XYZ file of C-alpha atoms in Angstrom:
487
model
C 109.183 93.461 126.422
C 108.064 94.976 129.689
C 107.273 92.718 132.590
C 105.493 93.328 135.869
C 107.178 92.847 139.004
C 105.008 92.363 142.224
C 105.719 94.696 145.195
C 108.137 93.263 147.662
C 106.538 93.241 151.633
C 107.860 96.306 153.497
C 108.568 95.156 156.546
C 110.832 96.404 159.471
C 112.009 94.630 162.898
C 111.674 96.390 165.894
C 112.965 95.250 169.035
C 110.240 96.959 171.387
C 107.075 96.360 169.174
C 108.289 92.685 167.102
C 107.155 92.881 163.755
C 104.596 95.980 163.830
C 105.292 98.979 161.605
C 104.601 102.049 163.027
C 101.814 103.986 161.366
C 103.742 106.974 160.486
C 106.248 104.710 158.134
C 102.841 103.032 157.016
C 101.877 106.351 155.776
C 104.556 107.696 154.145
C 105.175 104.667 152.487
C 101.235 104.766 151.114
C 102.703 108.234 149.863
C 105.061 107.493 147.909
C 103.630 104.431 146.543
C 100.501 106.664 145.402
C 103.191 109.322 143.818
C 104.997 106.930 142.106
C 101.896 105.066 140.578
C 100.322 108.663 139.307
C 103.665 109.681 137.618
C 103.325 105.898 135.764
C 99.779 105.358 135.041
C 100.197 105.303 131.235
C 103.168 102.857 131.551
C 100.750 100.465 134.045
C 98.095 100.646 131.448
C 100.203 99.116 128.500
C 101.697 96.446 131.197
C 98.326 95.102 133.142
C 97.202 91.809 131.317
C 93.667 93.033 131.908
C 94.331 96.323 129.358
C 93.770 95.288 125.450
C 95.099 97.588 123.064
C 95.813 97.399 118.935
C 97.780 100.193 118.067
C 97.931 98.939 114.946
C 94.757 98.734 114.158
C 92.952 102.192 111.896
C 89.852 103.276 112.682
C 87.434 101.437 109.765
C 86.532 103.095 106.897
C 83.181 105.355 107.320
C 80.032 104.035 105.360
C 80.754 106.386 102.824
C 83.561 103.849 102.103
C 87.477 104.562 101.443
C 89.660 103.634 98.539
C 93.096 103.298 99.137
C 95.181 104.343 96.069
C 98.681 101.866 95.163
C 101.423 104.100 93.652
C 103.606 103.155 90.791
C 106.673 104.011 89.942
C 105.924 104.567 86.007
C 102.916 104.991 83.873
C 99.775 103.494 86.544
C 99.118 100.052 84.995
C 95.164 99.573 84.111
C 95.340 95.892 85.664
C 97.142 96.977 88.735
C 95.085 99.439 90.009
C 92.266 99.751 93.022
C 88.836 98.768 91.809
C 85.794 99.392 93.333
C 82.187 100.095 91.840
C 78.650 101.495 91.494
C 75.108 101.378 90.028
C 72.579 98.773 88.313
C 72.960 96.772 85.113
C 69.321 97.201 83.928
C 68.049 98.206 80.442
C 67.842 101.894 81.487
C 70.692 102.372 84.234
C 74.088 102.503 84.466
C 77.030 100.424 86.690
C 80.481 101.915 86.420
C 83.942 99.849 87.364
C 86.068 102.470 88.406
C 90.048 101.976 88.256
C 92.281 104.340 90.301
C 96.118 104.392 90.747
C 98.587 107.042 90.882
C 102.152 107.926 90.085
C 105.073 110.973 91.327
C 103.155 112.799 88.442
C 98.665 112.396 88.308
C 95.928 110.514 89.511
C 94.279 108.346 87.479
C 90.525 107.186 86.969
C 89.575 104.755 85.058
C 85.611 104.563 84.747
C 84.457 101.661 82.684
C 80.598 102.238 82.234
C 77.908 99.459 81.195
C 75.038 101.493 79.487
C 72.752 100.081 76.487
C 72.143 103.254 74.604
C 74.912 105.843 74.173
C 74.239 109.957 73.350
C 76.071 112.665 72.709
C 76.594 116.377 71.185
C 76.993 116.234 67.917
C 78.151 119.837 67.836
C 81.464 118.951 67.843
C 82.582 122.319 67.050
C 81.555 123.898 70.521
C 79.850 120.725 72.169
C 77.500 120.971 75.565
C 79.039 117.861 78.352
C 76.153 118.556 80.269
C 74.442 116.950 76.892
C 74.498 113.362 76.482
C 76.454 110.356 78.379
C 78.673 111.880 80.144
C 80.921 112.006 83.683
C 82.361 113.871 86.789
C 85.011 113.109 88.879
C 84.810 115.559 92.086
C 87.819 115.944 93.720
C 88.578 117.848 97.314
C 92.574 117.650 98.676
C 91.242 118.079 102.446
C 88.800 115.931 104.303
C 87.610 118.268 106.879
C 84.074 117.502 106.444
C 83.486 121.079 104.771
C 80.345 121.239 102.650
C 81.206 124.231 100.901
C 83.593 124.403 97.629
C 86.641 126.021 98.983
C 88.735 126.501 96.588
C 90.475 123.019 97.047
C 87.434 121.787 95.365
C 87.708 120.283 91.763
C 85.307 119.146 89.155
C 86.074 117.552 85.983
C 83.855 116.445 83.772
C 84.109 114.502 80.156
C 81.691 113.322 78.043
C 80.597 111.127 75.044
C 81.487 112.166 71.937
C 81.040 109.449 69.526
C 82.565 107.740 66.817
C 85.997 109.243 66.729
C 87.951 110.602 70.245
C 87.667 114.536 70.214
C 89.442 116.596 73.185
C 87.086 119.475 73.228
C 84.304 116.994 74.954
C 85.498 117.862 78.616
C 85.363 120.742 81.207
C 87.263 121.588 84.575
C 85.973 123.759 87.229
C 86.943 125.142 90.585
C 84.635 125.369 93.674
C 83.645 128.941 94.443
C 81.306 128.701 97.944
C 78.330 127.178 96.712
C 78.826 126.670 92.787
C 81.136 125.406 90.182
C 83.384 127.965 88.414
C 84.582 126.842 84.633
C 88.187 127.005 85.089
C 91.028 126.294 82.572
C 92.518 123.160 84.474
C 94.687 120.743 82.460
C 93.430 117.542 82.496
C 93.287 114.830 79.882
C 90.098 112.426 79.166
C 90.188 109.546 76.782
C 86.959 107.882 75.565
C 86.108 104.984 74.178
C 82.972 102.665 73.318
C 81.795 99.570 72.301
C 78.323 98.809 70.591
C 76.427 99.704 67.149
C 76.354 103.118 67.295
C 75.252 106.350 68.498
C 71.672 108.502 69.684
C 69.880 105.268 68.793
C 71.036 101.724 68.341
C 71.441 99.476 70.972
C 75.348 99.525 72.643
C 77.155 97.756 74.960
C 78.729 100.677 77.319
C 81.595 103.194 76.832
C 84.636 104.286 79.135
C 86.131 107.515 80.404
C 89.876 107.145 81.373
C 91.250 110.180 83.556
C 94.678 111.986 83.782
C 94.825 114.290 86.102
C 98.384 116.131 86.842
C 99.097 117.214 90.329
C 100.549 120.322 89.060
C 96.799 120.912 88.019
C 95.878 121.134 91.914
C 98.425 123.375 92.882
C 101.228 120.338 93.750
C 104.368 120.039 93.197
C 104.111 116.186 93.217
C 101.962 113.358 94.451
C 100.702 113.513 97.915
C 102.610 111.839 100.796
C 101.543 107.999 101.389
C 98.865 108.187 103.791
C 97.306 111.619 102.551
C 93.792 111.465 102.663
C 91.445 113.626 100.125
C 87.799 113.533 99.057
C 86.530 111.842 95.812
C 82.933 111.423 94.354
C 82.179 110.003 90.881
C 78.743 111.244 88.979
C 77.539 109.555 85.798
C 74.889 110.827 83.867
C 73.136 108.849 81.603
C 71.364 109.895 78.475
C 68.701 107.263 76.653
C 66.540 108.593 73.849
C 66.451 111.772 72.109
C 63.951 113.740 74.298
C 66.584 113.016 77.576
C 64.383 111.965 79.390
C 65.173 112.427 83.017
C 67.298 109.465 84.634
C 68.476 109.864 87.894
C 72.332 110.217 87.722
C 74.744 107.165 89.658
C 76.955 108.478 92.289
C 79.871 107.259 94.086
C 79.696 106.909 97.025
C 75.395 106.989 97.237
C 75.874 110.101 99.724
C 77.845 111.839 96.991
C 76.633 115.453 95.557
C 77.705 118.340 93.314
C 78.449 120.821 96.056
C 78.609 119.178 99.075
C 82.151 117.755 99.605
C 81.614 116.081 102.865
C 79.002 113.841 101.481
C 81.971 111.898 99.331
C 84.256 109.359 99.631
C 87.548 108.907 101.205
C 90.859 108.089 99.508
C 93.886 107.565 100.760
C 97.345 107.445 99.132
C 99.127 104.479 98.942
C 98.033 100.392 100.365
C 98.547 100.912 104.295
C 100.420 97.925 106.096
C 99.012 96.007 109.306
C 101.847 96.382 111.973
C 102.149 93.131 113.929
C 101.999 94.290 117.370
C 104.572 91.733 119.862
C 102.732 89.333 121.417
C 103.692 86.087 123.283
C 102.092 82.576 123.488
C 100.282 82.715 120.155
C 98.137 80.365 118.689
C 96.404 79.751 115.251
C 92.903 79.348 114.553
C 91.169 77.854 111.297
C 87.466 79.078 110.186
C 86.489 77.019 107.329
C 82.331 75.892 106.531
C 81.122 72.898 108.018
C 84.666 72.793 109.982
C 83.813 72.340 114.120
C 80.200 73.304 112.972
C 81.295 76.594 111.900
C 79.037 78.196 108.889
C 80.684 80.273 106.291
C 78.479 81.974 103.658
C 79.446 82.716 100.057
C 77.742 84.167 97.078
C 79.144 84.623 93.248
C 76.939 87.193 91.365
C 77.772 88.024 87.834
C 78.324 86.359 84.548
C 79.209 83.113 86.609
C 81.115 80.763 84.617
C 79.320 80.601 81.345
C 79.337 84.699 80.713
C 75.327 84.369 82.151
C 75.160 82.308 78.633
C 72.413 80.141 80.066
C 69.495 81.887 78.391
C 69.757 85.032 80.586
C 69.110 88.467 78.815
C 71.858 90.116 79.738
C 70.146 93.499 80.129
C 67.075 92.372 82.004
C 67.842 89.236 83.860
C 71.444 89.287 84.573
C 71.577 91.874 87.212
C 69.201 89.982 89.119
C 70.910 86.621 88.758
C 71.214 84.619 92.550
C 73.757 81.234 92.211
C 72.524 80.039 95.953
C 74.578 77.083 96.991
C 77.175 76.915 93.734
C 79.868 74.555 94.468
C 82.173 76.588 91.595
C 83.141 80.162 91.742
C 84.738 82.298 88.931
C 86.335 85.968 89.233
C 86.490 87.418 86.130
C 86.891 90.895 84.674
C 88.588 92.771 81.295
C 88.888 95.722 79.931
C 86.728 95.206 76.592
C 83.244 96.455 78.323
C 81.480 94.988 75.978
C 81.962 91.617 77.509
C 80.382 92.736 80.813
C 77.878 89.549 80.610
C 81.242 87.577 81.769
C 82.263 89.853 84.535
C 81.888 88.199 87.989
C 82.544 88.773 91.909
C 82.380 86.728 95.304
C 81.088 87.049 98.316
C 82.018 85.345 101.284
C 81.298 86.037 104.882
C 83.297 84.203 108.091
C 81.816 84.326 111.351
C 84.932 85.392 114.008
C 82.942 83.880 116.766
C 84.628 80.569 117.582
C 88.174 83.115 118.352
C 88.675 84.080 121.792
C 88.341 87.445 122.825
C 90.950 90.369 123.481
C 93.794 89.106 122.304
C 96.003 90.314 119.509
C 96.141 89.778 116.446
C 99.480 88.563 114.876
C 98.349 88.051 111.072
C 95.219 86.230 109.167
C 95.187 85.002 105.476
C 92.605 83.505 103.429
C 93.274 80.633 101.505
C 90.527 80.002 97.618
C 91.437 76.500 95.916
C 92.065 77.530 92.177
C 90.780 74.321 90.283
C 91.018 75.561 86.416
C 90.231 78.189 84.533
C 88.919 80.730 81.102
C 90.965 80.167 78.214
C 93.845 78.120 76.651
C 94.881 75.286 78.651
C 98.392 76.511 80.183
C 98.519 80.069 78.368
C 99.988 82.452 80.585
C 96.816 84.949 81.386
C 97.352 85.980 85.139
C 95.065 88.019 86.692
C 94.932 90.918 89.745
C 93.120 89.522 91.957
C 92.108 91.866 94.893
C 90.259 91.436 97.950
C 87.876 94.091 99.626
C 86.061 94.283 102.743
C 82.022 95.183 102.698
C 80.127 97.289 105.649
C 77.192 95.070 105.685
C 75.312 91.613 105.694
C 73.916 90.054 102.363
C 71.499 87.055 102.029
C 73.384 83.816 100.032
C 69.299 82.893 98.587
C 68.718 86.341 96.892
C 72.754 87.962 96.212
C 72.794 89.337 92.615
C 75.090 91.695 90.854
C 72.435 94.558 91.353
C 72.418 94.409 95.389
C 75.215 92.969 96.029
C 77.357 95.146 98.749
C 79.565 98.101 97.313
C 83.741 97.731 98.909
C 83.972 99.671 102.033
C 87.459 99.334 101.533
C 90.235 97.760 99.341
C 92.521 95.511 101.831
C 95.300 94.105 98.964
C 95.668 92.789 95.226
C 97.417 89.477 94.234
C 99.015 88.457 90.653
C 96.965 84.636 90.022
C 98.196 82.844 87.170
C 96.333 80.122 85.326
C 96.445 76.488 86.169
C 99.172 74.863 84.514
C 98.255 70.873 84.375
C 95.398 70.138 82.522
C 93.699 68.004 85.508
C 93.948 69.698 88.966
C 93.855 67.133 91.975
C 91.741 67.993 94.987
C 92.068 70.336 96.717
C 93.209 72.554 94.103
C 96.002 74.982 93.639
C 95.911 77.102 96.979
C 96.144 81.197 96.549
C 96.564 82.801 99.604
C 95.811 86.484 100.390
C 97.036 88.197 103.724
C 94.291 90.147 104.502
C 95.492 90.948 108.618
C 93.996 94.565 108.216
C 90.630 93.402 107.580
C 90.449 90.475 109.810
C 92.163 92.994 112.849
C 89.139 95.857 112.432
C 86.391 92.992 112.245
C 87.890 91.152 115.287
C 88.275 94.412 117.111
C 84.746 95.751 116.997
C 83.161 92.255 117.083
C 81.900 92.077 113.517
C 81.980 88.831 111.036
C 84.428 89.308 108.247
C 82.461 90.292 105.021
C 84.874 90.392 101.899
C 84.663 90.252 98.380
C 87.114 89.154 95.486
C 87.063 91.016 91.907
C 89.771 91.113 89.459
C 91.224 94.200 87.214
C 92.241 92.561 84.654
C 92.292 94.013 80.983
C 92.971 90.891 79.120
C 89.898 88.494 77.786
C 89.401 85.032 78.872
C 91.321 85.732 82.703
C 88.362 83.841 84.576
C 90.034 82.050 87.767
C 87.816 79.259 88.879
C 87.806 78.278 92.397
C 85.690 76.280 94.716
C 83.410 77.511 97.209
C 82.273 76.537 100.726
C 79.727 74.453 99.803
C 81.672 71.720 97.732
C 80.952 68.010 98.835
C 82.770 66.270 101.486
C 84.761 64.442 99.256
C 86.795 68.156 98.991
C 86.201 69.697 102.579
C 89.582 71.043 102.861
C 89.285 72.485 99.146
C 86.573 75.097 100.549
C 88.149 78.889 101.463
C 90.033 78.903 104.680
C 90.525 81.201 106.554
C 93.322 81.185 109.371
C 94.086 83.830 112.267
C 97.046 83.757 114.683
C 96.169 85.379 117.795
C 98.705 86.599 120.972
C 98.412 87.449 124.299
């Protein structure tokens, strides 16, 4: 730790003139005091109390949003991975979960697509992927803002192909200026569907999982953790035998065939918050209705009955608001066909009551797990991550269809089930360190907007967990949320 010393009082005696300094020695001691101070003004800067700096703090993620990838050491897991989403659950749209991950060998996408009616080629022999249900993942290993195709430009695109999984029902291609160039790019793309059937009967959805070798992009391995690329995901959606035009979903909403810098950013591996030092800290608790502090939350989904309370799932369910629910459930799998029980939360804590320019030392958020989906006591644990969001929602009118997309995945915590079949108040605590996203809020003044979601692949994984507006009688049961600050 640096400290700062005050200047000492130059003084000299002088028989003739007591204790006057004679102007000359004034001077050249201004001189060198003005020398000294311009060869150290980057060391003053860190020292004066007045300067506030976090270092450790990244720049936010654009609006586009950012995805940050976790490696794994083997094969990527499907309920370990980065999750983050896109799209409407209507009768004739589409919403896509998308899974990513990555290993020493390939990327890996994971798109897991709710869509009612499902079409495809069935010219199997020489099939069209533009034809049908189908998707694109756009890929670009620089993120120089270029809105041409250079040539580190990918596209690869897969697509229904119906009843039985057929390998001739995808396409790669390489950027080439302004266009897409069919290129013979290994890749692997495995579908799969749930529903009644095909060009016709009412379905559920289908998925598209994506293998995609770094070899393929000219790599001798994975990139190095903290290697940022481009990535935009397209779905096309196909509804009735004259395919009728449907607007295609993209990922993020800026995304576009040939214009790279209109896509996402990912980066490779979960980056760390790096406690800065600090002295004289102190912790601060947010928590609704504590000190007169408000705290907003919001579940939108299936909620805790898998929307069975007379919703149609395909009409009403996107559109669902649960204003002022008491109980919470995050829930996902990987059967899509259960999408009716899929279910996120919101919650938004106001930063306000924490004094200003300090530093942070760490923040974690604290849900109260009171039971849960499933056999009583069966292990079923879930991933459990936590996201931030770039803007405000309303509690009155959230619903799966408007809630806010992630701007950016902060971390992802293993949540088992309750193990005693009655849970006392306040419930089993799970606590997330989120000090990345409470450090960029708290820097640029904003509340902290997150949202919870699960990856899980198993059924019946719904946590339950209360909210901020339980009674009284369970005031310290409602999510906390508590920041250590420093000078």
């Amino acid at each position: 730790m640096y400290s700062v010393q005050p200047f000492r009082s130059f003084r000299r005696r002088n028989s003739a003139r007591g204790r006057t300094i004679p102007w000359m020695t004034l001077a050249t001691v201004a001189v060198l005091i003005c020398a000294v101070l311009s060869l150290t003004t980057s060391l003053w800067g860190r020292l004066l109390p007045f300067h506030f700096s976090q270092p450790s703090v990244k720049a936010a993620a654009s609006a586009a949003g950012q995805i940050d990838i976790p490696y794994f050491k083997t094969a990527v897991p499907f309920n370990q991975t980065a999750i983050f989403w896109f799209g409407d659950v209507t009768s004739k749209d589409t919403y896509t979960d998308v899974r990513v991950g990555y290993n020493s060998s390939e990327l890996y996408v994971d798109l897991q697509i709710v869509d009612r009616y499902l079409w495809y080629d069935t010219n199997t022999a020489a099939p069209n992927v533009n034809i049908g249900d189908n998707a694109s993942i756009y890929v670009s290993t620089t993120t120089g803002g270029n809105s041409l195709l250079a040539k580190h430009s990918y596209k690869f695109q897969a697509a229904a192909n119906g009843y039985k999984r057929r390998n001739n029902y995808q396409q790669a291609y390489a950027g080439s200026g302004t266009a897409w160039t069919a290129a013979k790019i290994p890749f692997i793309a495995t579908f799969g569907w749930r529903g009644h059937g095909f060009n016709g009967p009412e379905d559920s959805g289908w998925s598209m999982t994506y293998h995609i070798p770094f070899s393929s992009l000219g790599l001798s391995g994975s990139p190095s953790q903290g290697t940022v690329w481009k990535l935009a995901v397209q779905v096309h959606n196909q509804d009735n035998a004259a395919n009728t035009g449907i607007p295609d979903k993209w990922w993020p909403a800026s995304g576009s065939e040939t214009n790279p810098s209109g896509w996402g950013d990912v980066e490779f591996g979960i980056p760390t918050y790096q406690i800065p030092q600090v002295t004289h800290t102190s912790t601060y608790t947010v928590r609704n209705k504590l000190n007169n502090q408000v705290v907003t939350d919001g579940m939108v989904g299936g909620s805790l009955s898998c929307g069975n309370g007379g919703l149609n799932r395909w009409t009403q369910l996107g559109v669902q608001s649960y204003p002022g629910a008491a109980q919470v459930n995050i829930q996902n799998e990987s059967d899509i066909s259960d999408w009716n029980c899929f279910s996120k939360f919101y919650i938004t804590f106001p930063l306000s009551s924490l004094p200003s320019g300090q530093s942070l030392v760490n923040a974690k958020i604290t849900l109260y797990e009171y039971g849960n989906s499933g056999v009583q006591g069966k292990p079923n644990p879930s991933y459990i991550q936590v996201a931030t969001v770039g803007q405000n929602w309303n509690p009155a009118t959230l619903a799966w269809n408007n809630a806010p997309p992630v701007l950016e995945n902060i971390t992802s915590m293993l949540v088992n089930t309750k193990t005693k079949p009655v849970v006392p108040p306040p419930g089993v605590p799970i606590t997330w360190d989120i000090s990345r996203a409470v450090a960029q809020a708290y820097a640029t003044g904003q509340p902290l907007r997150l949202v919870f979601y699960s990856t899980d692949n198993q059924y019946n994984t719904g946590k339950y967990f209360w909210s901020s507006y339980v009674g009284n009688w369970n005031a310290s049961g409602r999510p906390t949320l508590q920041v250590t600050l420093g000078n």
